[in-house]
Amino acid sequence: MKGGGLHCHCSKCYSIPVRKRVRKRSPSLTLLALPEEVLLCVLQCLSAEDLLSIRAVHSQLRDIVDNHSSVWARISFRDTWPTHSTLWLFERAAEKGNFEAAIKLGIAYLYNEGPLLSDEGRADVCGRKASHFFSLAEGLRPSTADPFIWVFIRPPWSPSGSCCKAVVFDHLKNECDQNKVTFCGLKIRGPLLHCLARVLQFFEEDEKHSQALSMLEQSSMAGCLQSSYLLWDLNRKTNISDPGRYLQCVRTLRDYAAKGCWEAQLTLAKLCSTGNPLGLETKACTDLVTQFFGLSNAAARSDTQGIKDSMRYILVDWLVEVTTMKDFSSLTLHVTVGCVDRYLALRSVPKAYLQLLGIACMVICTRYVSKEILTIREAVWLTDNTYKYEDLVRMMGEVVSVLQGKIRIPNLLDFGEVLLSLLPLERRTNHLFWYICELSLLYSPLTTPPPAKLACAILLLTRALHHYAPIWPSQVVNCTGFSKEDLVPLLFKNCSHNVPTDYRHVSLTGVKQRFEDEAYQCISKEKVLFSPIFDGSFMATPTAELSNQEETLLGDILDWSLDTSCSGYEGDQEESEGEKDLHPMVDADSREQHCRALSSDDDSLCETDQELVENTDQCISSCANPPSSGYSSVSPSSSCSSSSLIACTFKNLTSSLGSVSANAQPGFRLLVPMQCPKGTSSKQVKRKNKAAHSGGEVDKSDGDSVGFLSL
């Protein structure tokens, strides 16, 4: 076709080129492609070493890290201590608001552990730097938090004159006097004055006490709630004589409690449990106590990480021995164990450093609670020099940083004091209550419930063991919010592992030996009426007062230390040939009489006596070989020694104990006097180890012997 003409549409003259489909590659997603808010969250979760590595990758990452203080404030220095090479990193993070870096730097400079400084003027330089970082750490905490840095600078001070603690005190005092103490625009003069006043209170001079009182007043005016409470406590005795002033004093206490001071809440709960100091209605006064028990939900702890129950038992038992040897209070022990549990709930600790954690917590808590402290060198000696001085100092920094300076929180003893104010007990029963409280520290399953609920359960158990009636009055239910049905499942927590032994195969009985002292009326030597049977879980049925179920609340807390006839040694499993064929026989009338004697309500057994006897008769034949608990007093080998053992199961369960199965195996055996068949002889169980857990053997009796009635 000529030029200018149109081409035809044949395939020769006209064709449309085929387009090749090019597959576009999706851009690779990098860390820089993330939004800046997401990138900040990622960087805040890194450790200090990882953050430095990320910072060196790209200039954009370096700018983000350098220009955002929130990244430095939240990075982790876990298992890292200030050294000459990392000192700049800690100081930068501390200045940006990192609590962990600030507290570790303060402790490192205070004990001269980490930073390399010359001997010339070392105390002055270390004291000045330590005071700076301690003030930074105190300023990073909430305004309602209890100031804590006084724990590290409290007396005793070195008499040589170059004490770093005294230098820290002087520097903090000068800064407070010059009103230069600020952090992020907020003045922290109030908490620091409180710390200085707490330090001065440990001196015996009247001049020091006058200065402490003046500092508390200034701290209270600066807004420190804890200083206001301490002033209230100091003026409390002078206001009791005047009813009007006392009423105003209690109202002031209520205001402090409403602002969040837990010490004021504890004191107010004690006052309202013993009377009505505010002149309120009964329900309003009860609500104040109930609010205090509601704090236990926040104080509940989670399970420890990677620590076996036996490992924790050994650690706590050793801490009990240290407490007894140094004559520390039970409060010191409870606060120490609480710090250990809270640390283990947040950080995992290798088995080799578990004892180091325990003694570090005790060093801190003795300085916080007790007048007499446990020095670092003495603590190292108590570990048989397993750890060094610097190891303990660094662990102290780890503990305080992980706990965010919150050393003392409401514990079992605090709620127990309120309960005993609400429901007073006799002196011996009082010792039994505190004894069970310390026994509960040994058990890992009992660390997770709220301490208020556990305290109520222990009080319920104590009143059941000493036959108080009513066992759980309605007044306590209204004030605590816990009924018997709420507390029964807690008493049957499974703590059925064997008692750990030391390298000499001697059972660990630190709590029992502690309460064998005359100051506690030898309460741990008391022959308790109940002993557990381990079958994987704890079960029980109504015992003495079958109508009210008041004798059924038997805790597994008593499984080791309360029964003085218990032992876990192989020697306890032996028996003589004459003991193998002995099987006690008891008539139905005698059983009915002794079961009735245990009840404080005779009418409660009238309707069930016949059924009780029938159930007992059915069970005697099946109990020739009762299950063993591992203890001599309840093992088959000793079932017919000086104590006649009869296992009788009650099948009828009351509806209020719905959580306990009626068909389950018995979980406790009740020790009741039984008539031994005439003409039978009994022998003691042989013991290979004289240092048994029980501390003694069951005494022989010519007349009535003692038998276990399984309920």
PDB file of C-alpha atoms in Angstrom, residues 259-451:
ATOM      1  CA  LYS A 259      -4.597   9.516 100.901  1.00  0.00           C
ATOM      2  CA  GLY A 260      -2.954   6.105 100.582  1.00  0.00           C
ATOM      3  CA  CYS A 261      -0.649   5.757 103.601  1.00  0.00           C
ATOM      4  CA  TRP A 262      -0.916   2.022 104.337  1.00  0.00           C
ATOM      5  CA  GLU A 263       0.577   2.412 107.833  1.00  0.00           C
ATOM      6  CA  ALA A 264      -2.248   4.827 108.645  1.00  0.00           C
ATOM      7  CA  GLN A 265      -4.716   2.339 107.176  1.00  0.00           C
ATOM      8  CA  LEU A 266      -3.311  -0.404 109.411  1.00  0.00           C
ATOM      9  CA  THR A 267      -3.538   1.729 112.554  1.00  0.00           C
ATOM     10  CA  LEU A 268      -7.053   2.878 111.693  1.00  0.00           C
ATOM     11  CA  ALA A 269      -8.180  -0.713 111.145  1.00  0.00           C
ATOM     12  CA  LYS A 270      -6.822  -1.694 114.574  1.00  0.00           C
ATOM     13  CA  LEU A 271      -8.637   1.188 116.260  1.00  0.00           C
ATOM     14  CA  CYS A 272     -11.939   0.459 114.508  1.00  0.00           C
ATOM     15  CA  SER A 273     -11.699  -3.259 115.266  1.00  0.00           C
ATOM     16  CA  THR A 274     -11.497  -2.613 119.017  1.00  0.00           C
ATOM     17  CA  GLY A 275     -14.132   0.109 119.215  1.00  0.00           C
ATOM     18  CA  ASN A 276     -15.719   3.057 117.472  1.00  0.00           C
ATOM     19  CA  PRO A 277     -13.327   5.978 118.010  1.00  0.00           C
ATOM     20  CA  LEU A 278     -14.942   8.125 115.315  1.00  0.00           C
ATOM     21  CA  GLY A 279     -18.457   7.790 116.727  1.00  0.00           C
ATOM     22  CA  LEU A 280     -19.769   6.429 113.426  1.00  0.00           C
ATOM     23  CA  GLU A 281     -22.536   3.938 112.847  1.00  0.00           C
ATOM     24  CA  THR A 282     -21.627   0.311 113.333  1.00  0.00           C
ATOM     25  CA  LYS A 283     -21.754  -0.446 109.622  1.00  0.00           C
ATOM     26  CA  ALA A 284     -19.567   2.553 108.734  1.00  0.00           C
ATOM     27  CA  CYS A 285     -16.976   1.515 111.307  1.00  0.00           C
ATOM     28  CA  THR A 286     -17.048  -2.050 109.962  1.00  0.00           C
ATOM     29  CA  ASP A 287     -16.570  -0.777 106.411  1.00  0.00           C
ATOM     30  CA  LEU A 288     -13.311   0.903 107.410  1.00  0.00           C
ATOM     31  CA  VAL A 289     -11.934  -2.457 108.554  1.00  0.00           C
ATOM     32  CA  THR A 290     -13.278  -4.161 105.440  1.00  0.00           C
ATOM     33  CA  GLN A 291     -11.506  -1.644 103.232  1.00  0.00           C
ATOM     34  CA  PHE A 292      -8.200  -2.527 104.863  1.00  0.00           C
ATOM     35  CA  PHE A 293      -8.723  -6.221 104.173  1.00  0.00           C
ATOM     36  CA  GLY A 294      -9.504  -5.306 100.585  1.00  0.00           C
ATOM     37  CA  LEU A 295      -5.896  -4.145 100.218  1.00  0.00           C
ATOM     38  CA  SER A 296      -4.770  -7.774 100.278  1.00  0.00           C
ATOM     39  CA  ASN A 297      -5.748  -8.276  96.649  1.00  0.00           C
ATOM     40  CA  ALA A 298      -3.040  -5.834  95.602  1.00  0.00           C
ATOM     41  CA  ALA A 299      -0.548  -7.476  97.978  1.00  0.00           C
ATOM     42  CA  ALA A 300      -1.105 -10.979  96.567  1.00  0.00           C
ATOM     43  CA  ARG A 301       2.001 -12.463  94.967  1.00  0.00           C
ATOM     44  CA  SER A 302       2.406 -14.619  91.897  1.00  0.00           C
ATOM     45  CA  ASP A 303       4.266 -17.900  91.664  1.00  0.00           C
ATOM     46  CA  THR A 304       8.033 -17.953  91.804  1.00  0.00           C
ATOM     47  CA  GLN A 305       9.927 -18.629  88.593  1.00  0.00           C
ATOM     48  CA  GLY A 306      11.911 -21.835  88.258  1.00  0.00           C
ATOM     49  CA  ILE A 307      12.243 -22.530  91.975  1.00  0.00           C
ATOM     50  CA  LYS A 308      11.149 -25.870  93.349  1.00  0.00           C
ATOM     51  CA  ASP A 309       9.123 -26.013  96.516  1.00  0.00           C
ATOM     52  CA  SER A 310      11.862 -27.946  98.317  1.00  0.00           C
ATOM     53  CA  MET A 311      14.499 -25.376  97.328  1.00  0.00           C
ATOM     54  CA  ARG A 312      12.385 -22.552  98.664  1.00  0.00           C
ATOM     55  CA  TYR A 313      11.644 -24.524 101.850  1.00  0.00           C
ATOM     56  CA  ILE A 314      15.363 -24.986 102.528  1.00  0.00           C
ATOM     57  CA  LEU A 315      16.046 -21.296 101.957  1.00  0.00           C
ATOM     58  CA  VAL A 316      13.237 -20.073 104.231  1.00  0.00           C
ATOM     59  CA  ASP A 317      14.195 -22.563 106.952  1.00  0.00           C
ATOM     60  CA  TRP A 318      17.755 -21.233 106.866  1.00  0.00           C
ATOM     61  CA  LEU A 319      16.478 -17.658 107.088  1.00  0.00           C
ATOM     62  CA  VAL A 320      14.444 -18.699 110.143  1.00  0.00           C
ATOM     63  CA  GLU A 321      17.605 -20.036 111.764  1.00  0.00           C
ATOM     64  CA  VAL A 322      19.438 -16.786 111.043  1.00  0.00           C
ATOM     65  CA  THR A 323      16.519 -14.827 112.497  1.00  0.00           C
ATOM     66  CA  THR A 324      16.576 -16.937 115.658  1.00  0.00           C
ATOM     67  CA  MET A 325      20.342 -16.748 116.025  1.00  0.00           C
ATOM     68  CA  LYS A 326      20.412 -12.949 115.639  1.00  0.00           C
ATOM     69  CA  ASP A 327      17.237 -12.531 117.718  1.00  0.00           C
ATOM     70  CA  PHE A 328      15.421 -10.614 114.999  1.00  0.00           C
ATOM     71  CA  SER A 329      11.669 -10.148 115.150  1.00  0.00           C
ATOM     72  CA  SER A 330       9.070 -12.150 113.270  1.00  0.00           C
ATOM     73  CA  LEU A 331       8.281  -9.012 111.294  1.00  0.00           C
ATOM     74  CA  THR A 332      11.843  -8.962 109.974  1.00  0.00           C
ATOM     75  CA  LEU A 333      11.492 -12.571 108.876  1.00  0.00           C
ATOM     76  CA  HIS A 334       8.151 -12.012 107.136  1.00  0.00           C
ATOM     77  CA  VAL A 335       9.373  -8.899 105.328  1.00  0.00           C
ATOM     78  CA  THR A 336      12.504 -10.758 104.220  1.00  0.00           C
ATOM     79  CA  VAL A 337      10.595 -13.731 102.843  1.00  0.00           C
ATOM     80  CA  GLY A 338       8.160 -11.345 101.176  1.00  0.00           C
ATOM     81  CA  CYS A 339      11.020  -9.597  99.361  1.00  0.00           C
ATOM     82  CA  VAL A 340      12.425 -12.958  98.257  1.00  0.00           C
ATOM     83  CA  ASP A 341       9.066 -14.077  96.859  1.00  0.00           C
ATOM     84  CA  ARG A 342       8.412 -10.802  95.074  1.00  0.00           C
ATOM     85  CA  TYR A 343      11.860 -10.861  93.511  1.00  0.00           C
ATOM     86  CA  LEU A 344      11.475 -14.469  92.376  1.00  0.00           C
ATOM     87  CA  ALA A 345       8.108 -13.616  90.846  1.00  0.00           C
ATOM     88  CA  LEU A 346       9.832 -11.056  88.594  1.00  0.00           C
ATOM     89  CA  ARG A 347      13.287 -12.528  88.009  1.00  0.00           C
ATOM     90  CA  SER A 348      14.622 -16.037  87.696  1.00  0.00           C
ATOM     91  CA  VAL A 349      17.595 -16.872  89.911  1.00  0.00           C
ATOM     92  CA  PRO A 350      20.028 -19.767  89.433  1.00  0.00           C
ATOM     93  CA  LYS A 351      20.058 -22.316  92.207  1.00  0.00           C
ATOM     94  CA  ALA A 352      23.618 -21.395  93.161  1.00  0.00           C
ATOM     95  CA  TYR A 353      22.579 -17.798  93.916  1.00  0.00           C
ATOM     96  CA  LEU A 354      19.384 -18.522  95.826  1.00  0.00           C
ATOM     97  CA  GLN A 355      21.072 -18.275  99.220  1.00  0.00           C
ATOM     98  CA  LEU A 356      22.717 -15.027  98.125  1.00  0.00           C
ATOM     99  CA  LEU A 357      19.293 -13.611  97.308  1.00  0.00           C
ATOM    100  CA  GLY A 358      17.932 -14.627 100.708  1.00  0.00           C
ATOM    101  CA  ILE A 359      20.733 -13.126 102.766  1.00  0.00           C
ATOM    102  CA  ALA A 360      20.738  -9.941 100.655  1.00  0.00           C
ATOM    103  CA  CYS A 361      17.031  -9.477 101.349  1.00  0.00           C
ATOM    104  CA  MET A 362      17.657 -10.003 105.060  1.00  0.00           C
ATOM    105  CA  VAL A 363      20.448  -7.410 105.092  1.00  0.00           C
ATOM    106  CA  ILE A 364      18.080  -4.878 103.521  1.00  0.00           C
ATOM    107  CA  CYS A 365      15.074  -5.738 105.694  1.00  0.00           C
ATOM    108  CA  THR A 366      16.965  -5.652 108.982  1.00  0.00           C
ATOM    109  CA  ARG A 367      18.009  -2.104 108.155  1.00  0.00           C
ATOM    110  CA  TYR A 368      14.408  -1.220 107.366  1.00  0.00           C
ATOM    111  CA  VAL A 369      12.598  -2.957 110.237  1.00  0.00           C
ATOM    112  CA  SER A 370      15.012  -3.784 113.045  1.00  0.00           C
ATOM    113  CA  LYS A 371      17.083  -1.572 115.277  1.00  0.00           C
ATOM    114  CA  GLU A 372      19.962  -4.028 115.109  1.00  0.00           C
ATOM    115  CA  ILE A 373      21.212  -4.654 111.590  1.00  0.00           C
ATOM    116  CA  LEU A 374      22.896  -7.535 109.833  1.00  0.00           C
ATOM    117  CA  THR A 375      26.167  -6.219 108.455  1.00  0.00           C
ATOM    118  CA  ILE A 376      27.376  -7.229 105.003  1.00  0.00           C
ATOM    119  CA  ARG A 377      30.526  -8.917 106.287  1.00  0.00           C
ATOM    120  CA  GLU A 378      28.569 -10.848 108.879  1.00  0.00           C
ATOM    121  CA  ALA A 379      26.079 -11.907 106.203  1.00  0.00           C
ATOM    122  CA  VAL A 380      28.939 -13.189 104.048  1.00  0.00           C
ATOM    123  CA  TRP A 381      30.238 -15.137 107.033  1.00  0.00           C
ATOM    124  CA  LEU A 382      26.798 -16.678 107.588  1.00  0.00           C
ATOM    125  CA  THR A 383      26.961 -18.140 104.084  1.00  0.00           C
ATOM    126  CA  ASP A 384      30.230 -19.839 105.048  1.00  0.00           C
ATOM    127  CA  ASN A 385      32.037 -17.435 102.698  1.00  0.00           C
ATOM    128  CA  THR A 386      30.300 -18.991  99.720  1.00  0.00           C
ATOM    129  CA  TYR A 387      29.924 -15.496  98.286  1.00  0.00           C
ATOM    130  CA  LYS A 388      32.142 -12.449  98.384  1.00  0.00           C
ATOM    131  CA  TYR A 389      31.521  -8.989  99.766  1.00  0.00           C
ATOM    132  CA  GLU A 390      31.010  -7.524  96.306  1.00  0.00           C
ATOM    133  CA  ASP A 391      28.568 -10.298  95.355  1.00  0.00           C
ATOM    134  CA  LEU A 392      26.297  -9.369  98.239  1.00  0.00           C
ATOM    135  CA  VAL A 393      26.522  -5.633  97.486  1.00  0.00           C
ATOM    136  CA  ARG A 394      25.530  -6.201  93.872  1.00  0.00           C
ATOM    137  CA  MET A 395      22.656  -8.477  94.822  1.00  0.00           C
ATOM    138  CA  MET A 396      21.362  -5.774  97.159  1.00  0.00           C
ATOM    139  CA  GLY A 397      21.306  -3.399  94.206  1.00  0.00           C
ATOM    140  CA  GLU A 398      19.459  -5.956  92.082  1.00  0.00           C
ATOM    141  CA  VAL A 399      16.822  -6.535  94.761  1.00  0.00           C
ATOM    142  CA  VAL A 400      16.122  -2.853  95.431  1.00  0.00           C
ATOM    143  CA  SER A 401      15.990  -2.008  91.731  1.00  0.00           C
ATOM    144  CA  VAL A 402      13.628  -4.872  90.868  1.00  0.00           C
ATOM    145  CA  LEU A 403      11.341  -4.057  93.809  1.00  0.00           C
ATOM    146  CA  GLN A 404      11.435  -0.359  92.858  1.00  0.00           C
ATOM    147  CA  GLY A 405      12.422   0.545  96.410  1.00  0.00           C
ATOM    148  CA  LYS A 406       9.218  -0.922  97.854  1.00  0.00           C
ATOM    149  CA  ILE A 407      10.701  -2.966 100.674  1.00  0.00           C
ATOM    150  CA  ARG A 408       7.753  -3.281 103.043  1.00  0.00           C
ATOM    151  CA  ILE A 409       4.211  -4.059 101.958  1.00  0.00           C
ATOM    152  CA  PRO A 410       1.226  -5.284 104.032  1.00  0.00           C
ATOM    153  CA  ASN A 411       1.968  -8.864 105.010  1.00  0.00           C
ATOM    154  CA  LEU A 412       0.484 -11.710 107.006  1.00  0.00           C
ATOM    155  CA  LEU A 413       1.464 -10.246 110.380  1.00  0.00           C
ATOM    156  CA  ASP A 414      -0.238  -6.922 109.673  1.00  0.00           C
ATOM    157  CA  PHE A 415      -3.583  -8.542 108.935  1.00  0.00           C
ATOM    158  CA  GLY A 416      -3.044 -10.920 111.848  1.00  0.00           C
ATOM    159  CA  GLU A 417      -2.695  -8.001 114.262  1.00  0.00           C
ATOM    160  CA  VAL A 418      -5.996  -6.557 113.072  1.00  0.00           C
ATOM    161  CA  LEU A 419      -7.687  -9.935 113.437  1.00  0.00           C
ATOM    162  CA  LEU A 420      -6.390 -10.394 116.979  1.00  0.00           C
ATOM    163  CA  SER A 421      -7.605  -6.900 117.841  1.00  0.00           C
ATOM    164  CA  LEU A 422     -10.985  -7.826 116.463  1.00  0.00           C
ATOM    165  CA  LEU A 423     -11.084 -11.291 118.028  1.00  0.00           C
ATOM    166  CA  PRO A 424      -8.692 -11.506 121.019  1.00  0.00           C
ATOM    167  CA  LEU A 425      -7.244 -14.868 122.029  1.00  0.00           C
ATOM    168  CA  GLU A 426      -5.597 -16.268 125.109  1.00  0.00           C
ATOM    169  CA  ARG A 427      -1.848 -15.948 125.370  1.00  0.00           C
ATOM    170  CA  ARG A 428      -1.054 -19.547 124.460  1.00  0.00           C
ATOM    171  CA  THR A 429      -3.488 -19.488 121.569  1.00  0.00           C
ATOM    172  CA  ASN A 430      -1.843 -16.256 120.487  1.00  0.00           C
ATOM    173  CA  HIS A 431       1.512 -18.031 120.278  1.00  0.00           C
ATOM    174  CA  LEU A 432      -0.088 -20.838 118.300  1.00  0.00           C
ATOM    175  CA  PHE A 433      -1.446 -18.318 115.806  1.00  0.00           C
ATOM    176  CA  TRP A 434       1.967 -16.727 115.253  1.00  0.00           C
ATOM    177  CA  TYR A 435       3.534 -20.177 115.106  1.00  0.00           C
ATOM    178  CA  ILE A 436       1.268 -21.240 112.246  1.00  0.00           C
ATOM    179  CA  CYS A 437       1.928 -17.910 110.524  1.00  0.00           C
ATOM    180  CA  GLU A 438       5.645 -18.667 110.450  1.00  0.00           C
ATOM    181  CA  LEU A 439       4.992 -22.233 109.357  1.00  0.00           C
ATOM    182  CA  SER A 440       3.066 -20.887 106.394  1.00  0.00           C
ATOM    183  CA  LEU A 441       6.219 -19.156 105.168  1.00  0.00           C
ATOM    184  CA  LEU A 442       7.726 -22.551 104.377  1.00  0.00           C
ATOM    185  CA  TYR A 443       5.076 -23.526 101.859  1.00  0.00           C
ATOM    186  CA  SER A 444       5.223 -22.272  98.283  1.00  0.00           C
ATOM    187  CA  PRO A 445       1.479 -22.873  97.620  1.00  0.00           C
ATOM    188  CA  LEU A 446       0.654 -20.509 100.486  1.00  0.00           C
ATOM    189  CA  THR A 447       2.553 -17.581  98.954  1.00  0.00           C
ATOM    190  CA  THR A 448      -0.008 -16.953  96.218  1.00  0.00           C
ATOM    191  CA  PRO A 449      -3.228 -16.319  98.213  1.00  0.00           C
ATOM    192  CA  PRO A 450      -3.854 -12.793  99.482  1.00  0.00           C
ATOM    193  CA  PRO A 451      -2.274 -12.368 102.929  1.00  0.00           C
TER     194      PRO A 451
END
